[in-house]
């Protein structure tokens, strides 16, 4: 497992925790706090998808 894979797994786990917090407390949080949690979480999901697609294409 290379360092990029380790970093992506850590980012995805952190995004999952942030997404779970957002789902649980989303209506109770102020808007700015929801944005602070939601933007990195959505960015991490997009980056993970790009990384996995790149890995799949490299293996072909």
mmCIF file of N, CA and C in Angstrom:
data_model
loop_
_atom_site.group_PDB
_atom_site.id
_atom_site.type_symbol
_atom_site.label_atom_id
_atom_site.label_comp_id
_atom_site.label_asym_id
_atom_site.label_seq_id
_atom_site.Cartn_x
_atom_site.Cartn_y
_atom_site.Cartn_z
ATOM 1 N N UNK A 1 0.859 -1.187 0.000
ATOM 2 C CA UNK A 1 0.000 0.000 0.000
ATOM 3 C C UNK A 1 0.899 1.242 0.000
ATOM 4 N N UNK A 2 0.743 2.077 -0.998
ATOM 5 C CA UNK A 2 1.575 3.272 -1.059
ATOM 6 C C UNK A 2 0.995 4.390 -0.198
ATOM 7 N N UNK A 3 1.761 5.459 -0.051
ATOM 8 C CA UNK A 3 1.378 6.547 0.852
ATOM 9 C C UNK A 3 0.117 7.254 0.370
ATOM 10 N N UNK A 4 -0.098 7.318 -0.942
ATOM 11 C CA UNK A 4 -1.304 7.964 -1.466
ATOM 12 C C UNK A 4 -2.550 7.210 -1.030
ATOM 13 N N UNK A 5 -2.479 5.895 -1.039
ATOM 14 C CA UNK A 5 -3.624 5.088 -0.604
ATOM 15 C C UNK A 5 -3.925 5.328 0.868
ATOM 16 N N UNK A 6 -2.881 5.395 1.676
ATOM 17 C CA UNK A 6 -3.062 5.630 3.114
ATOM 18 C C UNK A 6 -3.704 6.990 3.349
ATOM 19 N N UNK A 7 -3.229 8.014 2.648
ATOM 20 C CA UNK A 7 -3.784 9.361 2.804
ATOM 21 C C UNK A 7 -5.247 9.387 2.377
ATOM 22 N N UNK A 8 -5.568 8.746 1.256
ATOM 23 C CA UNK A 8 -6.950 8.746 0.779
ATOM 24 C C UNK A 8 -7.875 8.018 1.746
ATOM 25 N N UNK A 9 -7.408 6.926 2.339
ATOM 26 C CA UNK A 9 -8.230 6.214 3.317
ATOM 27 C C UNK A 9 -8.479 7.099 4.535
ATOM 28 N N UNK A 10 -7.444 7.779 5.019
ATOM 29 C CA UNK A 10 -7.611 8.671 6.175
ATOM 30 C C UNK A 10 -8.580 9.808 5.860
ATOM 31 N N UNK A 11 -8.445 10.391 4.675
ATOM 32 C CA UNK A 11 -9.341 11.484 4.279
ATOM 33 C C UNK A 11 -10.775 10.984 4.167
ATOM 34 N N UNK A 12 -10.949 9.785 3.599
ATOM 35 C CA UNK A 12 -12.297 9.254 3.440
ATOM 36 C C UNK A 12 -12.929 8.925 4.787
ATOM 37 N N UNK A 13 -12.146 8.397 5.728
ATOM 38 C CA UNK A 13 -12.667 8.118 7.073
ATOM 39 C C UNK A 13 -13.063 9.420 7.760
ATOM 40 N N UNK A 14 -12.226 10.450 7.651
ATOM 41 C CA UNK A 14 -12.555 11.745 8.244
ATOM 42 C C UNK A 14 -13.811 12.334 7.603
ATOM 43 N N UNK A 15 -13.955 12.173 6.292
ATOM 44 C CA UNK A 15 -15.151 12.665 5.607
ATOM 45 C C UNK A 15 -16.386 11.893 6.054
ATOM 46 N N UNK A 16 -16.236 10.598 6.273
ATOM 47 C CA UNK A 16 -17.359 9.798 6.763
ATOM 48 C C UNK A 16 -17.806 10.241 8.140
ATOM 49 N N UNK A 17 -16.844 10.519 9.014
ATOM 50 C CA UNK A 17 -17.178 11.004 10.358
ATOM 51 C C UNK A 17 -17.862 12.363 10.261
ATOM 52 N N UNK A 18 -17.328 13.249 9.408
ATOM 53 C CA UNK A 18 -17.946 14.566 9.219
ATOM 54 C C UNK A 18 -19.346 14.456 8.645
ATOM 55 N N UNK A 19 -19.531 13.546 7.689
ATOM 56 C CA UNK A 19 -20.861 13.342 7.112
ATOM 57 C C UNK A 19 -21.845 12.796 8.130
ATOM 58 N N UNK A 20 -21.382 11.883 8.983
ATOM 59 C CA UNK A 20 -22.252 11.332 10.025
ATOM 60 C C UNK A 20 -22.641 12.411 11.029
ATOM 61 N N UNK A 21 -21.695 13.253 11.397
ATOM 62 C CA UNK A 21 -22.011 14.365 12.305
ATOM 63 C C UNK A 21 -23.004 15.317 11.660
ATOM 64 N N UNK A 22 -22.818 15.565 10.368
ATOM 65 C CA UNK A 22 -23.716 16.474 9.660
ATOM 66 C C UNK A 22 -25.128 15.900 9.588
ATOM 67 N N UNK A 23 -25.239 14.585 9.351
ATOM 68 C CA UNK A 23 -26.559 13.956 9.323
ATOM 69 C C UNK A 23 -27.222 13.998 10.694
ATOM 70 N N UNK A 24 -26.434 13.761 11.739
ATOM 71 C CA UNK A 24 -27.001 13.686 13.087
ATOM 72 C C UNK A 24 -27.400 15.067 13.604
ATOM 73 N N UNK A 25 -26.514 16.039 13.435
ATOM 74 C CA UNK A 25 -26.733 17.362 14.020
ATOM 75 C C UNK A 25 -27.003 18.437 12.978
ATOM 76 N N UNK A 26 -27.313 18.035 11.744
ATOM 77 C CA UNK A 26 -27.442 18.989 10.649
ATOM 78 C C UNK A 26 -28.443 20.097 10.888
ATOM 79 N N UNK A 27 -29.588 19.756 11.447
ATOM 80 C CA UNK A 27 -30.619 20.776 11.653
ATOM 81 C C UNK A 27 -30.339 21.636 12.873
ATOM 82 N N UNK A 28 -29.493 21.152 13.780
ATOM 83 C CA UNK A 28 -29.191 21.904 14.993
ATOM 84 C C UNK A 28 -27.991 22.828 14.813
ATOM 85 N N UNK A 29 -27.161 22.538 13.804
ATOM 86 C CA UNK A 29 -25.952 23.335 13.603
ATOM 87 C C UNK A 29 -26.275 24.647 12.901
ATOM 88 N N UNK A 30 -25.503 25.684 13.210
ATOM 89 C CA UNK A 30 -25.612 26.905 12.401
ATOM 90 C C UNK A 30 -25.128 26.624 10.973
ATOM 91 N N UNK A 31 -25.558 27.436 10.044
ATOM 92 C CA UNK A 31 -25.251 27.203 8.631
ATOM 93 C C UNK A 31 -23.754 27.198 8.360
ATOM 94 N N UNK A 32 -23.019 28.118 8.966
ATOM 95 C CA UNK A 32 -21.583 28.188 8.694
ATOM 96 C C UNK A 32 -20.874 26.923 9.140
ATOM 97 N N UNK A 33 -21.315 26.329 10.258
ATOM 98 C CA UNK A 33 -20.677 25.113 10.754
ATOM 99 C C UNK A 33 -21.013 23.926 9.849
ATOM 100 N N UNK A 34 -22.237 23.886 9.343
ATOM 101 C CA UNK A 34 -22.623 22.827 8.412
ATOM 102 C C UNK A 34 -21.796 22.924 7.127
ATOM 103 N N UNK A 35 -21.530 24.132 6.666
ATOM 104 C CA UNK A 35 -20.708 24.324 5.469
ATOM 105 C C UNK A 35 -19.266 23.901 5.743
ATOM 106 N N UNK A 36 -18.745 24.244 6.933
ATOM 107 C CA UNK A 36 -17.366 23.880 7.288
ATOM 108 C C UNK A 36 -17.195 22.366 7.319
ATOM 109 N N UNK A 37 -18.216 21.634 7.755
ATOM 110 C CA UNK A 37 -18.142 20.169 7.787
ATOM 111 C C UNK A 37 -18.460 19.584 6.413
ATOM 112 N N UNK A 38 -19.449 20.119 5.739
ATOM 113 C CA UNK A 38 -19.942 19.516 4.500
ATOM 114 C C UNK A 38 -19.028 19.674 3.300
ATOM 115 N N UNK A 39 -18.383 20.822 3.161
ATOM 116 C CA UNK A 39 -17.533 21.056 1.991
ATOM 117 C C UNK A 39 -16.328 20.109 1.960
ATOM 118 N N UNK A 40 -15.563 19.967 3.054
ATOM 119 C CA UNK A 40 -14.459 18.994 2.997
ATOM 120 C C UNK A 40 -14.939 17.564 2.807
ATOM 121 N N UNK A 41 -16.097 17.222 3.378
ATOM 122 C CA UNK A 41 -16.614 15.859 3.222
ATOM 123 C C UNK A 41 -16.956 15.581 1.760
ATOM 124 N N UNK A 42 -17.623 16.515 1.101
ATOM 125 C CA UNK A 42 -17.972 16.297 -0.306
ATOM 126 C C UNK A 42 -16.720 16.329 -1.185
ATOM 127 N N UNK A 43 -15.755 17.187 -0.850
ATOM 128 C CA UNK A 43 -14.503 17.235 -1.601
ATOM 129 C C UNK A 43 -13.768 15.905 -1.483
ATOM 130 N N UNK A 44 -13.771 15.328 -0.287
ATOM 131 C CA UNK A 44 -13.068 14.060 -0.077
ATOM 132 C C UNK A 44 -13.714 12.931 -0.875
ATOM 133 N N UNK A 45 -15.034 12.933 -0.962
ATOM 134 C CA UNK A 45 -15.721 11.896 -1.741
ATOM 135 C C UNK A 45 -15.360 12.030 -3.222
ATOM 136 N N UNK A 46 -15.329 13.252 -3.732
ATOM 137 C CA UNK A 46 -14.961 13.472 -5.135
ATOM 138 C C UNK A 46 -13.514 13.050 -5.379
ATOM 139 N N UNK A 47 -12.613 13.406 -4.477
ATOM 140 C CA UNK A 47 -11.207 13.044 -4.639
ATOM 141 C C UNK A 47 -11.009 11.538 -4.575
ATOM 142 N N UNK A 48 -11.770 10.868 -3.706
ATOM 143 C CA UNK A 48 -11.669 9.410 -3.628
ATOM 144 C C UNK A 48 -12.137 8.774 -4.934
ATOM 145 N N UNK A 49 -13.219 9.300 -5.502
ATOM 146 C CA UNK A 49 -13.722 8.764 -6.767
ATOM 147 C C UNK A 49 -12.691 8.959 -7.883
ATOM 148 N N UNK A 50 -12.076 10.134 -7.944
ATOM 149 C CA UNK A 50 -11.055 10.400 -8.962
ATOM 150 C C UNK A 50 -9.862 9.470 -8.768
ATOM 151 N N UNK A 51 -9.456 9.275 -7.522
ATOM 152 C CA UNK A 51 -8.321 8.397 -7.225
ATOM 153 C C UNK A 51 -8.615 6.958 -7.634
ATOM 154 N N UNK A 52 -9.810 6.476 -7.284
ATOM 155 C CA UNK A 52 -10.155 5.094 -7.617
ATOM 156 C C UNK A 52 -10.281 4.898 -9.124
ATOM 157 N N UNK A 53 -10.861 5.878 -9.823
ATOM 158 C CA UNK A 53 -10.951 5.781 -11.281
ATOM 159 C C UNK A 53 -9.562 5.765 -11.919
ATOM 160 N N UNK A 54 -8.666 6.582 -11.395
ATOM 161 C CA UNK A 54 -7.299 6.587 -11.907
ATOM 162 C C UNK A 54 -6.603 5.263 -11.666
ATOM 163 N N UNK A 55 -6.844 4.669 -10.518
ATOM 164 C CA UNK A 55 -6.227 3.384 -10.192
ATOM 165 C C UNK A 55 -6.780 2.278 -11.093
ATOM 166 N N UNK A 56 -8.090 2.306 -11.359
ATOM 167 C CA UNK A 56 -8.702 1.301 -12.229
ATOM 168 C C UNK A 56 -8.168 1.441 -13.649
ATOM 169 N N UNK A 57 -8.067 2.665 -14.145
ATOM 170 C CA UNK A 57 -7.574 2.876 -15.515
ATOM 171 C C UNK A 57 -6.107 2.494 -15.645
ATOM 172 N N UNK A 58 -5.330 2.704 -14.576
ATOM 173 C CA UNK A 58 -3.916 2.358 -14.623
ATOM 174 C C UNK A 58 -3.733 0.843 -14.692
ATOM 175 N N UNK A 59 -4.632 0.095 -14.061
ATOM 176 C CA UNK A 59 -4.528 -1.365 -14.040
ATOM 177 C C UNK A 59 -4.910 -1.996 -15.373
ATOM 178 N N UNK A 60 -5.631 -1.290 -16.226
ATOM 179 C CA UNK A 60 -6.062 -1.860 -17.515
ATOM 180 C C UNK A 60 -4.941 -1.887 -18.508
#
